[in-house]
């Protein structure tokens, strides 16, 4: 009985800390007090700081600072017309001087040097995250890889206004890949299946970080299923909202080993579309279970958030 209570308490702590992590992620552009963050997770100020570090491995300040720096690093590459000062302010830094000092400590170079060192890449946050590459040709444009061009012809891509999703989720922190994803979904299915949520709910995987900037062991991934509002969270199951809005939605039907190539194709299409990524996480929206497909294929959408024109 005692062990059961302890396990329940530990899972409850993790679920509430995930809520605090999400709150920080969505509010990097403004000052955040420890009291405000603790309140979103229903913790007292007295205990919150220690519990957060025990679960996440970083203090609240360290976690917030790292996310701001990683967002700024992504913005330096994707928003090349924005000044470094503007990016620093948008990412919650009090001055360009403070930003430059923190950036150098984290990345080993100044923001301007970082931007110049990546000058050949026209990648945004998520493009780097999924290793999109386009070879720079001898002319003035970009030459796409022939195999990638072939995959793009088999892809259905469109810009759509996606709904807001209220989801139950299980978070895993670690390198993006099969093991991390399957672990998160297995835990989610053990809860969602008996609850009947798989019959009508949408299933998806949300990717929060860019492994080109964020250390792989700190990358966050959420396995999600949409549920009615008011659904009660249990154990490691958390509740959150995936924002609606305009997304590039790229439909694929592929074998399980084709996911990296699918992401490359989606971003190759995006680069040529004239749209820009927004600073929100991408997600995969699944339309089937590959185990039930006659050829063992996944049918799913890669959904990339877009800035309004």
PDB file of N, CA and C in Angstrom, residues 180-250:
ATOM      1  N   UNK A 180      12.308   6.153 -27.839  1.00  0.00           N
ATOM      2  CA  UNK A 180      11.652   7.190 -27.042  1.00  0.00           C
ATOM      3  C   UNK A 180      10.182   7.309 -27.402  1.00  0.00           C
ATOM      4  N   UNK A 181       9.877   7.299 -28.710  1.00  0.00           N
ATOM      5  CA  UNK A 181       8.487   7.439 -29.163  1.00  0.00           C
ATOM      6  C   UNK A 181       7.633   6.260 -28.724  1.00  0.00           C
ATOM      7  N   UNK A 182       8.148   5.048 -28.920  1.00  0.00           N
ATOM      8  CA  UNK A 182       7.367   3.862 -28.566  1.00  0.00           C
ATOM      9  C   UNK A 182       7.125   3.784 -27.066  1.00  0.00           C
ATOM     10  N   UNK A 183       8.112   4.203 -26.275  1.00  0.00           N
ATOM     11  CA  UNK A 183       7.926   4.192 -24.829  1.00  0.00           C
ATOM     12  C   UNK A 183       6.813   5.121 -24.393  1.00  0.00           C
ATOM     13  N   UNK A 184       6.758   6.315 -24.998  1.00  0.00           N
ATOM     14  CA  UNK A 184       5.710   7.279 -24.655  1.00  0.00           C
ATOM     15  C   UNK A 184       4.341   6.771 -25.076  1.00  0.00           C
ATOM     16  N   UNK A 185       4.238   6.236 -26.294  1.00  0.00           N
ATOM     17  CA  UNK A 185       2.944   5.759 -26.779  1.00  0.00           C
ATOM     18  C   UNK A 185       2.463   4.529 -26.015  1.00  0.00           C
ATOM     19  N   UNK A 186       3.368   3.646 -25.642  1.00  0.00           N
ATOM     20  CA  UNK A 186       2.967   2.459 -24.882  1.00  0.00           C
ATOM     21  C   UNK A 186       2.316   2.856 -23.565  1.00  0.00           C
ATOM     22  N   UNK A 187       2.930   3.821 -22.885  1.00  0.00           N
ATOM     23  CA  UNK A 187       2.371   4.305 -21.622  1.00  0.00           C
ATOM     24  C   UNK A 187       1.018   4.960 -21.840  1.00  0.00           C
ATOM     25  N   UNK A 188       0.888   5.767 -22.908  1.00  0.00           N
ATOM     26  CA  UNK A 188      -0.377   6.437 -23.200  1.00  0.00           C
ATOM     27  C   UNK A 188      -1.469   5.436 -23.538  1.00  0.00           C
ATOM     28  N   UNK A 189      -1.155   4.421 -24.340  1.00  0.00           N
ATOM     29  CA  UNK A 189      -2.157   3.443 -24.761  1.00  0.00           C
ATOM     30  C   UNK A 189      -2.700   2.639 -23.591  1.00  0.00           C
ATOM     31  N   UNK A 190      -1.854   2.387 -22.596  1.00  0.00           N
ATOM     32  CA  UNK A 190      -2.323   1.635 -21.421  1.00  0.00           C
ATOM     33  C   UNK A 190      -3.420   2.385 -20.686  1.00  0.00           C
ATOM     34  N   UNK A 191      -3.419   3.697 -20.810  1.00  0.00           N
ATOM     35  CA  UNK A 191      -4.466   4.506 -20.184  1.00  0.00           C
ATOM     36  C   UNK A 191      -5.618   4.769 -21.147  1.00  0.00           C
ATOM     37  N   UNK A 192      -5.298   5.130 -22.387  1.00  0.00           N
ATOM     38  CA  UNK A 192      -6.325   5.553 -23.343  1.00  0.00           C
ATOM     39  C   UNK A 192      -7.177   4.404 -23.848  1.00  0.00           C
ATOM     40  N   UNK A 193      -6.581   3.217 -24.020  1.00  0.00           N
ATOM     41  CA  UNK A 193      -7.337   2.073 -24.536  1.00  0.00           C
ATOM     42  C   UNK A 193      -8.502   1.684 -23.647  1.00  0.00           C
ATOM     43  N   UNK A 194      -8.251   1.338 -22.383  1.00  0.00           N
ATOM     44  CA  UNK A 194      -9.356   0.977 -21.486  1.00  0.00           C
ATOM     45  C   UNK A 194     -10.360   2.104 -21.282  1.00  0.00           C
ATOM     46  N   UNK A 195      -9.912   3.351 -21.426  1.00  0.00           N
ATOM     47  CA  UNK A 195     -10.823   4.480 -21.251  1.00  0.00           C
ATOM     48  C   UNK A 195     -11.690   4.761 -22.459  1.00  0.00           C
ATOM     49  N   UNK A 196     -11.438   4.070 -23.567  1.00  0.00           N
ATOM     50  CA  UNK A 196     -12.241   4.245 -24.772  1.00  0.00           C
ATOM     51  C   UNK A 196     -11.890   5.471 -25.593  1.00  0.00           C
ATOM     52  N   UNK A 197     -10.762   6.120 -25.295  1.00  0.00           N
ATOM     53  CA  UNK A 197     -10.429   7.368 -25.992  1.00  0.00           C
ATOM     54  C   UNK A 197      -9.882   7.141 -27.400  1.00  0.00           C
ATOM     55  N   UNK A 198      -9.434   5.917 -27.698  1.00  0.00           N
ATOM     56  CA  UNK A 198      -8.862   5.654 -29.013  1.00  0.00           C
ATOM     57  C   UNK A 198      -9.929   5.509 -30.091  1.00  0.00           C
ATOM     58  N   UNK A 199     -11.165   5.263 -29.698  1.00  0.00           N
ATOM     59  CA  UNK A 199     -12.228   5.050 -30.681  1.00  0.00           C
ATOM     60  C   UNK A 199     -12.570   6.332 -31.427  1.00  0.00           C
ATOM     61  N   UNK A 200     -12.530   7.451 -30.730  1.00  0.00           N
ATOM     62  CA  UNK A 200     -12.930   8.711 -31.367  1.00  0.00           C
ATOM     63  C   UNK A 200     -11.842   9.778 -31.333  1.00  0.00           C
ATOM     64  N   UNK A 201     -10.795   9.574 -30.542  1.00  0.00           N
ATOM     65  CA  UNK A 201      -9.761  10.599 -30.399  1.00  0.00           C
ATOM     66  C   UNK A 201      -8.708  10.536 -31.489  1.00  0.00           C
ATOM     67  N   UNK A 202      -8.104  11.694 -31.769  1.00  0.00           N
ATOM     68  CA  UNK A 202      -6.980  11.779 -32.696  1.00  0.00           C
ATOM     69  C   UNK A 202      -5.695  11.477 -31.924  1.00  0.00           C
ATOM     70  N   UNK A 203      -4.793  10.719 -32.528  1.00  0.00           N
ATOM     71  CA  UNK A 203      -3.505  10.454 -31.892  1.00  0.00           C
ATOM     72  C   UNK A 203      -2.415  11.226 -32.624  1.00  0.00           C
ATOM     73  N   UNK A 204      -1.444  11.700 -31.872  1.00  0.00           N
ATOM     74  CA  UNK A 204      -0.395  12.531 -32.458  1.00  0.00           C
ATOM     75  C   UNK A 204       0.868  12.485 -31.602  1.00  0.00           C
ATOM     76  N   UNK A 205       1.964  12.934 -32.191  1.00  0.00           N
ATOM     77  CA  UNK A 205       3.236  13.055 -31.488  1.00  0.00           C
ATOM     78  C   UNK A 205       3.731  14.482 -31.650  1.00  0.00           C
ATOM     79  N   UNK A 206       4.005  15.149 -30.529  1.00  0.00           N
ATOM     80  CA  UNK A 206       4.443  16.544 -30.541  1.00  0.00           C
ATOM     81  C   UNK A 206       5.940  16.603 -30.242  1.00  0.00           C
ATOM     82  N   UNK A 207       6.668  17.338 -31.079  1.00  0.00           N
ATOM     83  CA  UNK A 207       8.114  17.506 -30.927  1.00  0.00           C
ATOM     84  C   UNK A 207       8.402  18.939 -30.490  1.00  0.00           C
ATOM     85  N   UNK A 208       8.971  19.094 -29.302  1.00  0.00           N
ATOM     86  CA  UNK A 208       9.165  20.415 -28.714  1.00  0.00           C
ATOM     87  C   UNK A 208      10.492  21.058 -29.073  1.00  0.00           C
ATOM     88  N   UNK A 209      11.505  20.269 -29.338  1.00  0.00           N
ATOM     89  CA  UNK A 209      12.864  20.818 -29.386  1.00  0.00           C
ATOM     90  C   UNK A 209      13.569  20.518 -30.703  1.00  0.00           C
ATOM     91  N   UNK A 210      14.687  21.198 -30.892  1.00  0.00           N
ATOM     92  CA  UNK A 210      15.536  21.043 -32.068  1.00  0.00           C
ATOM     93  C   UNK A 210      16.821  20.344 -31.645  1.00  0.00           C
ATOM     94  N   UNK A 211      17.018  19.085 -32.009  1.00  0.00           N
ATOM     95  CA  UNK A 211      18.219  18.362 -31.572  1.00  0.00           C
ATOM     96  C   UNK A 211      19.524  18.952 -32.082  1.00  0.00           C
ATOM     97  N   UNK A 212      19.455  19.846 -33.086  1.00  0.00           N
ATOM     98  CA  UNK A 212      20.666  20.517 -33.538  1.00  0.00           C
ATOM     99  C   UNK A 212      21.114  21.587 -32.539  1.00  0.00           C
ATOM    100  N   UNK A 213      20.197  21.996 -31.659  1.00  0.00           N
ATOM    101  CA  UNK A 213      20.497  23.036 -30.668  1.00  0.00           C
ATOM    102  C   UNK A 213      20.377  22.473 -29.255  1.00  0.00           C
ATOM    103  N   UNK A 214      19.301  21.750 -28.992  1.00  0.00           N
ATOM    104  CA  UNK A 214      19.062  21.157 -27.681  1.00  0.00           C
ATOM    105  C   UNK A 214      19.830  19.846 -27.550  1.00  0.00           C
ATOM    106  N   UNK A 215      20.549  19.624 -26.446  1.00  0.00           N
ATOM    107  CA  UNK A 215      21.211  18.331 -26.258  1.00  0.00           C
ATOM    108  C   UNK A 215      20.196  17.193 -26.375  1.00  0.00           C
ATOM    109  N   UNK A 216      20.511  16.110 -27.096  1.00  0.00           N
ATOM    110  CA  UNK A 216      19.538  15.031 -27.309  1.00  0.00           C
ATOM    111  C   UNK A 216      18.900  14.512 -26.033  1.00  0.00           C
ATOM    112  N   UNK A 217      19.685  14.451 -24.963  1.00  0.00           N
ATOM    113  CA  UNK A 217      19.142  13.913 -23.712  1.00  0.00           C
ATOM    114  C   UNK A 217      18.145  14.852 -23.044  1.00  0.00           C
ATOM    115  N   UNK A 218      17.998  16.079 -23.566  1.00  0.00           N
ATOM    116  CA  UNK A 218      17.052  17.036 -23.004  1.00  0.00           C
ATOM    117  C   UNK A 218      15.861  17.301 -23.934  1.00  0.00           C
ATOM    118  N   UNK A 219      15.806  16.639 -25.083  1.00  0.00           N
ATOM    119  CA  UNK A 219      14.706  16.856 -26.027  1.00  0.00           C
ATOM    120  C   UNK A 219      13.398  16.301 -25.470  1.00  0.00           C
ATOM    121  N   UNK A 220      12.316  17.059 -25.688  1.00  0.00           N
ATOM    122  CA  UNK A 220      11.002  16.676 -25.164  1.00  0.00           C
ATOM    123  C   UNK A 220      10.093  16.197 -26.289  1.00  0.00           C
ATOM    124  N   UNK A 221       9.376  15.113 -26.011  1.00  0.00           N
ATOM    125  CA  UNK A 221       8.434  14.566 -26.978  1.00  0.00           C
ATOM    126  C   UNK A 221       7.172  14.146 -26.226  1.00  0.00           C
ATOM    127  N   UNK A 222       6.003  14.444 -26.795  1.00  0.00           N
ATOM    128  CA  UNK A 222       4.728  14.114 -26.156  1.00  0.00           C
ATOM    129  C   UNK A 222       3.909  13.208 -27.056  1.00  0.00           C
ATOM    130  N   UNK A 223       3.552  12.020 -26.565  1.00  0.00           N
ATOM    131  CA  UNK A 223       2.572  11.163 -27.236  1.00  0.00           C
ATOM    132  C   UNK A 223       1.197  11.598 -26.753  1.00  0.00           C
ATOM    133  N   UNK A 224       0.284  11.889 -27.686  1.00  0.00           N
ATOM    134  CA  UNK A 224      -0.988  12.534 -27.338  1.00  0.00           C
ATOM    135  C   UNK A 224      -2.182  11.810 -27.945  1.00  0.00           C
ATOM    136  N   UNK A 225      -3.317  11.938 -27.274  1.00  0.00           N
ATOM    137  CA  UNK A 225      -4.605  11.548 -27.831  1.00  0.00           C
ATOM    138  C   UNK A 225      -5.607  12.633 -27.445  1.00  0.00           C
ATOM    139  N   UNK A 226      -6.422  13.056 -28.408  1.00  0.00           N
ATOM    140  CA  UNK A 226      -7.404  14.099 -28.098  1.00  0.00           C
ATOM    141  C   UNK A 226      -8.510  13.516 -27.231  1.00  0.00           C
ATOM    142  N   UNK A 227      -8.943  14.301 -26.258  1.00  0.00           N
ATOM    143  CA  UNK A 227      -9.962  13.861 -25.299  1.00  0.00           C
ATOM    144  C   UNK A 227     -10.937  15.006 -25.059  1.00  0.00           C
ATOM    145  N   UNK A 228     -12.138  14.705 -24.562  1.00  0.00           N
ATOM    146  CA  UNK A 228     -13.090  15.775 -24.247  1.00  0.00           C
ATOM    147  C   UNK A 228     -12.551  16.666 -23.129  1.00  0.00           C
ATOM    148  N   UNK A 229     -12.886  17.928 -23.180  1.00  0.00           N
ATOM    149  CA  UNK A 229     -12.509  18.830 -22.087  1.00  0.00           C
ATOM    150  C   UNK A 229     -13.170  18.348 -20.802  1.00  0.00           C
ATOM    151  N   UNK A 230     -12.453  18.484 -19.724  1.00  0.00           N
ATOM    152  CA  UNK A 230     -12.967  18.001 -18.453  1.00  0.00           C
ATOM    153  C   UNK A 230     -12.488  16.608 -18.108  1.00  0.00           C
ATOM    154  N   UNK A 231     -11.793  15.939 -19.052  1.00  0.00           N
ATOM    155  CA  UNK A 231     -11.237  14.618 -18.766  1.00  0.00           C
ATOM    156  C   UNK A 231     -10.201  14.740 -17.652  1.00  0.00           C
ATOM    157  N   UNK A 232     -10.232  13.812 -16.723  1.00  0.00           N
ATOM    158  CA  UNK A 232      -9.351  13.869 -15.558  1.00  0.00           C
ATOM    159  C   UNK A 232      -8.015  13.201 -15.842  1.00  0.00           C
ATOM    160  N   UNK A 233      -6.941  13.871 -15.503  1.00  0.00           N
ATOM    161  CA  UNK A 233      -5.598  13.304 -15.658  1.00  0.00           C
ATOM    162  C   UNK A 233      -5.336  12.295 -14.549  1.00  0.00           C
ATOM    163  N   UNK A 234      -4.566  11.270 -14.872  1.00  0.00           N
ATOM    164  CA  UNK A 234      -4.228  10.243 -13.893  1.00  0.00           C
ATOM    165  C   UNK A 234      -2.762   9.855 -14.037  1.00  0.00           C
ATOM    166  N   UNK A 235      -2.083   9.665 -12.904  1.00  0.00           N
ATOM    167  CA  UNK A 235      -0.712   9.193 -12.939  1.00  0.00           C
ATOM    168  C   UNK A 235       0.184  10.066 -13.796  1.00  0.00           C
ATOM    169  N   UNK A 236       0.877   9.433 -14.750  1.00  0.00           N
ATOM    170  CA  UNK A 236       1.790  10.173 -15.625  1.00  0.00           C
ATOM    171  C   UNK A 236       1.065  10.877 -16.763  1.00  0.00           C
ATOM    172  N   UNK A 237      -0.230  10.687 -16.867  1.00  0.00           N
ATOM    173  CA  UNK A 237      -1.003  11.311 -17.936  1.00  0.00           C
ATOM    174  C   UNK A 237      -1.238  12.780 -17.604  1.00  0.00           C
ATOM    175  N   UNK A 238      -0.830  13.661 -18.512  1.00  0.00           N
ATOM    176  CA  UNK A 238      -1.083  15.087 -18.351  1.00  0.00           C
ATOM    177  C   UNK A 238      -2.119  15.559 -19.349  1.00  0.00           C
ATOM    178  N   UNK A 239      -2.584  16.782 -19.188  1.00  0.00           N
ATOM    179  CA  UNK A 239      -3.534  17.402 -20.116  1.00  0.00           C
ATOM    180  C   UNK A 239      -2.933  18.710 -20.626  1.00  0.00           C
ATOM    181  N   UNK A 240      -3.096  18.977 -21.908  1.00  0.00           N
ATOM    182  CA  UNK A 240      -2.612  20.226 -22.479  1.00  0.00           C
ATOM    183  C   UNK A 240      -3.400  20.535 -23.745  1.00  0.00           C
ATOM    184  N   UNK A 241      -3.194  21.737 -24.259  1.00  0.00           N
ATOM    185  CA  UNK A 241      -3.854  22.177 -25.486  1.00  0.00           C
ATOM    186  C   UNK A 241      -2.812  22.392 -26.570  1.00  0.00           C
ATOM    187  N   UNK A 242      -3.047  21.803 -27.727  1.00  0.00           N
ATOM    188  CA  UNK A 242      -2.220  22.051 -28.907  1.00  0.00           C
ATOM    189  C   UNK A 242      -2.899  23.154 -29.700  1.00  0.00           C
ATOM    190  N   UNK A 243      -2.207  24.241 -29.884  1.00  0.00           N
ATOM    191  CA  UNK A 243      -2.819  25.419 -30.486  1.00  0.00           C
ATOM    192  C   UNK A 243      -3.248  25.175 -31.928  1.00  0.00           C
ATOM    193  N   UNK A 244      -4.385  25.752 -32.255  1.00  0.00           N
ATOM    194  CA  UNK A 244      -4.841  25.718 -33.631  1.00  0.00           C
ATOM    195  C   UNK A 244      -4.214  26.843 -34.434  1.00  0.00           C
ATOM    196  N   UNK A 245      -4.541  26.897 -35.713  1.00  0.00           N
ATOM    197  CA  UNK A 245      -4.005  27.953 -36.573  1.00  0.00           C
ATOM    198  C   UNK A 245      -3.602  27.392 -37.914  1.00  0.00           C
ATOM    199  N   UNK A 246      -2.841  28.168 -38.662  1.00  0.00           N
ATOM    200  CA  UNK A 246      -2.426  27.752 -39.999  1.00  0.00           C
ATOM    201  C   UNK A 246      -1.183  26.866 -39.927  1.00  0.00           C
ATOM    202  N   UNK A 247      -1.277  25.735 -40.596  1.00  0.00           N
ATOM    203  CA  UNK A 247      -0.195  24.755 -40.630  1.00  0.00           C
ATOM    204  C   UNK A 247       0.039  24.292 -42.065  1.00  0.00           C
ATOM    205  N   UNK A 248       1.287  23.973 -42.372  1.00  0.00           N
ATOM    206  CA  UNK A 248       1.573  23.186 -43.569  1.00  0.00           C
ATOM    207  C   UNK A 248       1.288  21.739 -43.192  1.00  0.00           C
ATOM    208  N   UNK A 249       0.372  21.108 -43.907  1.00  0.00           N
ATOM    209  CA  UNK A 249      -0.048  19.742 -43.593  1.00  0.00           C
ATOM    210  C   UNK A 249       0.367  18.845 -44.756  1.00  0.00           C
ATOM    211  N   UNK A 250       1.289  17.934 -44.486  1.00  0.00           N
ATOM    212  CA  UNK A 250       1.865  17.072 -45.523  1.00  0.00           C
ATOM    213  C   UNK A 250       1.484  15.622 -45.243  1.00  0.00           C
TER     214      UNK A 250
END
